[in-house]
């Protein structure tokens, strides 16, 4: 199972960064080509559920792409949110960590992916990984700006 770890420094406190992160329905403002919604509540505790649809925008506000269903498995504000990806395509675990540092925080995004399509998915990962990593890095830079603007 491939693991991806990416980080970004944010000029805001851990509390401010965590609050921006778990404002699930606004994630589309910083996460590339993604809309997020909560399922059955506000998803602010273990057992909370969220769904993220990532893909190309269509007329009417919908997206053609992948639905990523997640269940919160760890909740320790303002430090970490852990999720289990339970969708048909996106499976595995994720961890969103906020670490204190001088002058702000560091946001750490960890994904451990159970690749779809078995051997074909494992063979295709080296081809898909560069675009996936580039999208995560762009989203993290956008997140830093978003969290800093909320902190002002």
PDB file of C-alpha atoms in Angstrom:
ATOM      1  CA  UNK A   1       0.000   0.000   0.000  1.00  0.00           C
ATOM      2  CA  UNK A   2       1.654   3.247  -1.081  1.00  0.00           C
ATOM      3  CA  UNK A   3       1.977   6.011   1.483  1.00  0.00           C
ATOM      4  CA  UNK A   4       2.034   9.692   0.639  1.00  0.00           C
ATOM      5  CA  UNK A   5       3.177  12.312   3.165  1.00  0.00           C
ATOM      6  CA  UNK A   6       3.031  16.010   2.260  1.00  0.00           C
ATOM      7  CA  UNK A   7       3.390  19.095   4.468  1.00  0.00           C
ATOM      8  CA  UNK A   8       2.837  22.833   4.350  1.00  0.00           C
ATOM      9  CA  UNK A   9       3.732  25.547   6.854  1.00  0.00           C
ATOM     10  CA  UNK A  10       0.884  27.860   7.823  1.00  0.00           C
ATOM     11  CA  UNK A  11       1.222  31.260   9.517  1.00  0.00           C
ATOM     12  CA  UNK A  12      -1.625  30.539  11.947  1.00  0.00           C
ATOM     13  CA  UNK A  13      -2.040  28.794  15.276  1.00  0.00           C
ATOM     14  CA  UNK A  14      -2.746  25.084  15.572  1.00  0.00           C
ATOM     15  CA  UNK A  15      -6.286  25.859  16.699  1.00  0.00           C
ATOM     16  CA  UNK A  16      -6.925  28.114  13.713  1.00  0.00           C
ATOM     17  CA  UNK A  17      -5.478  25.602  11.255  1.00  0.00           C
ATOM     18  CA  UNK A  18      -7.483  22.736  12.750  1.00  0.00           C
ATOM     19  CA  UNK A  19     -10.693  24.777  12.623  1.00  0.00           C
ATOM     20  CA  UNK A  20     -10.090  25.596   8.947  1.00  0.00           C
ATOM     21  CA  UNK A  21      -9.337  21.945   8.187  1.00  0.00           C
ATOM     22  CA  UNK A  22     -12.476  20.488   9.776  1.00  0.00           C
ATOM     23  CA  UNK A  23     -14.820  23.064   8.267  1.00  0.00           C
ATOM     24  CA  UNK A  24     -15.623  20.243   5.867  1.00  0.00           C
ATOM     25  CA  UNK A  25     -18.125  21.997   3.625  1.00  0.00           C
ATOM     26  CA  UNK A  26     -15.636  24.754   2.746  1.00  0.00           C
ATOM     27  CA  UNK A  27     -12.884  22.357   1.652  1.00  0.00           C
ATOM     28  CA  UNK A  28     -13.817  23.000  -1.950  1.00  0.00           C
ATOM     29  CA  UNK A  29     -12.343  26.471  -1.523  1.00  0.00           C
ATOM     30  CA  UNK A  30      -8.860  24.995  -1.235  1.00  0.00           C
ATOM     31  CA  UNK A  31      -8.950  21.335  -2.273  1.00  0.00           C
ATOM     32  CA  UNK A  32      -8.386  20.985  -5.999  1.00  0.00           C
ATOM     33  CA  UNK A  33     -11.507  20.073  -8.012  1.00  0.00           C
ATOM     34  CA  UNK A  34     -13.312  18.777  -4.915  1.00  0.00           C
ATOM     35  CA  UNK A  35     -16.613  19.369  -3.146  1.00  0.00           C
ATOM     36  CA  UNK A  36     -17.107  17.995   0.380  1.00  0.00           C
ATOM     37  CA  UNK A  37     -20.255  17.396   2.401  1.00  0.00           C
ATOM     38  CA  UNK A  38     -20.980  15.878   5.767  1.00  0.00           C
ATOM     39  CA  UNK A  39     -23.263  12.865   6.165  1.00  0.00           C
ATOM     40  CA  UNK A  40     -25.648  12.571   9.122  1.00  0.00           C
ATOM     41  CA  UNK A  41     -24.372  15.500  11.198  1.00  0.00           C
ATOM     42  CA  UNK A  42     -21.403  17.827  11.389  1.00  0.00           C
ATOM     43  CA  UNK A  43     -18.653  15.145  11.357  1.00  0.00           C
ATOM     44  CA  UNK A  44     -16.860  16.607  14.365  1.00  0.00           C
ATOM     45  CA  UNK A  45     -16.149  13.350  16.230  1.00  0.00           C
ATOM     46  CA  UNK A  46     -15.155   9.713  15.800  1.00  0.00           C
ATOM     47  CA  UNK A  47     -17.778   8.007  13.667  1.00  0.00           C
ATOM     48  CA  UNK A  48     -18.595  11.185  11.729  1.00  0.00           C
ATOM     49  CA  UNK A  49     -18.852  10.723   7.983  1.00  0.00           C
ATOM     50  CA  UNK A  50     -17.903  12.928   5.070  1.00  0.00           C
ATOM     51  CA  UNK A  51     -18.033  12.528   1.312  1.00  0.00           C
ATOM     52  CA  UNK A  52     -15.708  14.234  -1.137  1.00  0.00           C
ATOM     53  CA  UNK A  53     -16.400  14.260  -4.859  1.00  0.00           C
ATOM     54  CA  UNK A  54     -13.303  15.030  -6.895  1.00  0.00           C
ATOM     55  CA  UNK A  55     -13.495  15.574 -10.621  1.00  0.00           C
ATOM     56  CA  UNK A  56     -14.464  17.812 -13.495  1.00  0.00           C
ATOM     57  CA  UNK A  57     -17.253  20.337 -12.816  1.00  0.00           C
ATOM     58  CA  UNK A  58     -20.473  19.831 -14.770  1.00  0.00           C
ATOM     59  CA  UNK A  59     -23.367  22.215 -15.375  1.00  0.00           C
ATOM     60  CA  UNK A  60     -25.684  22.388 -12.381  1.00  0.00           C
ATOM     61  CA  UNK A  61     -22.913  22.270  -9.774  1.00  0.00           C
ATOM     62  CA  UNK A  62     -22.211  18.522  -9.990  1.00  0.00           C
ATOM     63  CA  UNK A  63     -18.897  16.810 -10.696  1.00  0.00           C
ATOM     64  CA  UNK A  64     -17.952  13.920 -12.928  1.00  0.00           C
ATOM     65  CA  UNK A  65     -15.334  12.045 -10.982  1.00  0.00           C
ATOM     66  CA  UNK A  66     -14.653   9.905  -7.943  1.00  0.00           C
ATOM     67  CA  UNK A  67     -16.712   9.796  -4.751  1.00  0.00           C
ATOM     68  CA  UNK A  68     -14.469   9.407  -1.688  1.00  0.00           C
ATOM     69  CA  UNK A  69     -16.468   8.249   1.337  1.00  0.00           C
ATOM     70  CA  UNK A  70     -14.710   8.671   4.678  1.00  0.00           C
ATOM     71  CA  UNK A  71     -15.422   7.810   8.290  1.00  0.00           C
ATOM     72  CA  UNK A  72     -13.592   9.649  11.064  1.00  0.00           C
ATOM     73  CA  UNK A  73     -11.599   7.116  13.106  1.00  0.00           C
ATOM     74  CA  UNK A  74      -9.526   9.511  15.210  1.00  0.00           C
ATOM     75  CA  UNK A  75     -10.420  12.939  16.569  1.00  0.00           C
ATOM     76  CA  UNK A  76      -7.959  14.885  18.744  1.00  0.00           C
ATOM     77  CA  UNK A  77      -8.436  18.659  18.285  1.00  0.00           C
ATOM     78  CA  UNK A  78      -6.341  20.653  17.498  1.00  0.00           C
ATOM     79  CA  UNK A  79      -3.818  17.945  16.643  1.00  0.00           C
ATOM     80  CA  UNK A  80      -5.192  15.260  14.350  1.00  0.00           C
ATOM     81  CA  UNK A  81      -8.125  13.856  12.407  1.00  0.00           C
ATOM     82  CA  UNK A  82      -7.803  10.300  11.104  1.00  0.00           C
ATOM     83  CA  UNK A  83     -10.125   8.876   8.474  1.00  0.00           C
ATOM     84  CA  UNK A  84     -10.811   5.575   6.784  1.00  0.00           C
ATOM     85  CA  UNK A  85     -11.602   5.804   3.082  1.00  0.00           C
ATOM     86  CA  UNK A  86     -14.488   3.402   2.430  1.00  0.00           C
ATOM     87  CA  UNK A  87     -15.482   4.128  -1.152  1.00  0.00           C
ATOM     88  CA  UNK A  88     -15.415   1.832  -4.147  1.00  0.00           C
ATOM     89  CA  UNK A  89     -12.352   3.471  -5.702  1.00  0.00           C
ATOM     90  CA  UNK A  90     -10.641   5.329  -2.854  1.00  0.00           C
ATOM     91  CA  UNK A  91      -9.795   2.970   0.006  1.00  0.00           C
ATOM     92  CA  UNK A  92      -7.230   3.116   2.768  1.00  0.00           C
ATOM     93  CA  UNK A  93      -6.502   5.556   5.575  1.00  0.00           C
ATOM     94  CA  UNK A  94      -5.755   9.233   5.872  1.00  0.00           C
ATOM     95  CA  UNK A  95      -4.403  11.397   8.649  1.00  0.00           C
ATOM     96  CA  UNK A  96      -4.541  15.183   8.832  1.00  0.00           C
ATOM     97  CA  UNK A  97      -2.102  16.395  11.468  1.00  0.00           C
ATOM     98  CA  UNK A  98      -1.431  19.902  12.749  1.00  0.00           C
ATOM     99  CA  UNK A  99       1.909  20.471  14.469  1.00  0.00           C
ATOM    100  CA  UNK A 100       2.965  23.572  16.326  1.00  0.00           C
ATOM    101  CA  UNK A 101       6.070  25.424  15.132  1.00  0.00           C
ATOM    102  CA  UNK A 102       7.626  28.839  15.696  1.00  0.00           C
ATOM    103  CA  UNK A 103       5.486  31.411  13.894  1.00  0.00           C
ATOM    104  CA  UNK A 104       2.565  29.115  13.261  1.00  0.00           C
ATOM    105  CA  UNK A 105       1.818  25.501  12.422  1.00  0.00           C
ATOM    106  CA  UNK A 106       2.694  22.745  10.009  1.00  0.00           C
ATOM    107  CA  UNK A 107      -0.139  20.830   8.366  1.00  0.00           C
ATOM    108  CA  UNK A 108       0.776  17.220   7.527  1.00  0.00           C
ATOM    109  CA  UNK A 109      -1.372  15.216   5.094  1.00  0.00           C
ATOM    110  CA  UNK A 110      -0.776  11.446   5.162  1.00  0.00           C
ATOM    111  CA  UNK A 111      -2.527   8.973   2.863  1.00  0.00           C
ATOM    112  CA  UNK A 112      -2.041   5.213   2.857  1.00  0.00           C
ATOM    113  CA  UNK A 113      -3.856   3.975  -0.202  1.00  0.00           C
ATOM    114  CA  UNK A 114      -5.274   0.575  -1.038  1.00  0.00           C
ATOM    115  CA  UNK A 115      -4.999   0.874  -4.808  1.00  0.00           C
ATOM    116  CA  UNK A 116      -7.998  -0.251  -6.870  1.00  0.00           C
ATOM    117  CA  UNK A 117      -7.835  -2.842  -9.650  1.00  0.00           C
ATOM    118  CA  UNK A 118      -5.317  -5.142  -7.944  1.00  0.00           C
ATOM    119  CA  UNK A 119      -2.129  -5.716  -9.940  1.00  0.00           C
ATOM    120  CA  UNK A 120      -3.262  -3.270 -12.624  1.00  0.00           C
ATOM    121  CA  UNK A 121      -3.614  -0.533  -9.974  1.00  0.00           C
ATOM    122  CA  UNK A 122      -0.144  -1.276  -8.595  1.00  0.00           C
ATOM    123  CA  UNK A 123       1.344  -1.135 -12.102  1.00  0.00           C
ATOM    124  CA  UNK A 124      -0.481   2.113 -12.879  1.00  0.00           C
ATOM    125  CA  UNK A 125       0.402   3.910  -9.625  1.00  0.00           C
ATOM    126  CA  UNK A 126       3.839   5.127 -10.858  1.00  0.00           C
ATOM    127  CA  UNK A 127       2.036   6.783 -13.786  1.00  0.00           C
ATOM    128  CA  UNK A 128      -0.723   8.362 -11.669  1.00  0.00           C
ATOM    129  CA  UNK A 129       1.390   9.314  -8.635  1.00  0.00           C
ATOM    130  CA  UNK A 130       3.057  12.470 -10.080  1.00  0.00           C
ATOM    131  CA  UNK A 131      -0.316  14.058 -10.923  1.00  0.00           C
ATOM    132  CA  UNK A 132      -1.796  12.963  -7.579  1.00  0.00           C
ATOM    133  CA  UNK A 133       1.148  14.434  -5.636  1.00  0.00           C
ATOM    134  CA  UNK A 134       1.029  17.669  -7.664  1.00  0.00           C
ATOM    135  CA  UNK A 135      -2.686  18.023  -6.864  1.00  0.00           C
ATOM    136  CA  UNK A 136      -2.103  17.462  -3.148  1.00  0.00           C
ATOM    137  CA  UNK A 137       0.755  19.968  -3.068  1.00  0.00           C
ATOM    138  CA  UNK A 138      -1.314  22.598  -4.885  1.00  0.00           C
ATOM    139  CA  UNK A 139      -4.209  21.965  -2.488  1.00  0.00           C
ATOM    140  CA  UNK A 140      -1.888  22.336   0.515  1.00  0.00           C
ATOM    141  CA  UNK A 141      -0.575  25.692  -0.732  1.00  0.00           C
ATOM    142  CA  UNK A 142      -4.153  26.832  -1.235  1.00  0.00           C
ATOM    143  CA  UNK A 143      -5.044  25.538   2.239  1.00  0.00           C
ATOM    144  CA  UNK A 144      -2.246  27.585   3.833  1.00  0.00           C
ATOM    145  CA  UNK A 145      -3.591  30.773   2.226  1.00  0.00           C
ATOM    146  CA  UNK A 146      -7.159  29.839   3.193  1.00  0.00           C
ATOM    147  CA  UNK A 147      -6.312  29.103   6.843  1.00  0.00           C
ATOM    148  CA  UNK A 148      -4.187  32.248   7.147  1.00  0.00           C
ATOM    149  CA  UNK A 149      -6.987  34.419   5.735  1.00  0.00           C
ATOM    150  CA  UNK A 150      -9.459  32.941   8.258  1.00  0.00           C
ATOM    151  CA  UNK A 151      -7.029  33.673  11.101  1.00  0.00           C
ATOM    152  CA  UNK A 152      -6.972  37.427  10.426  1.00  0.00           C
TER     153      UNK A 152
END
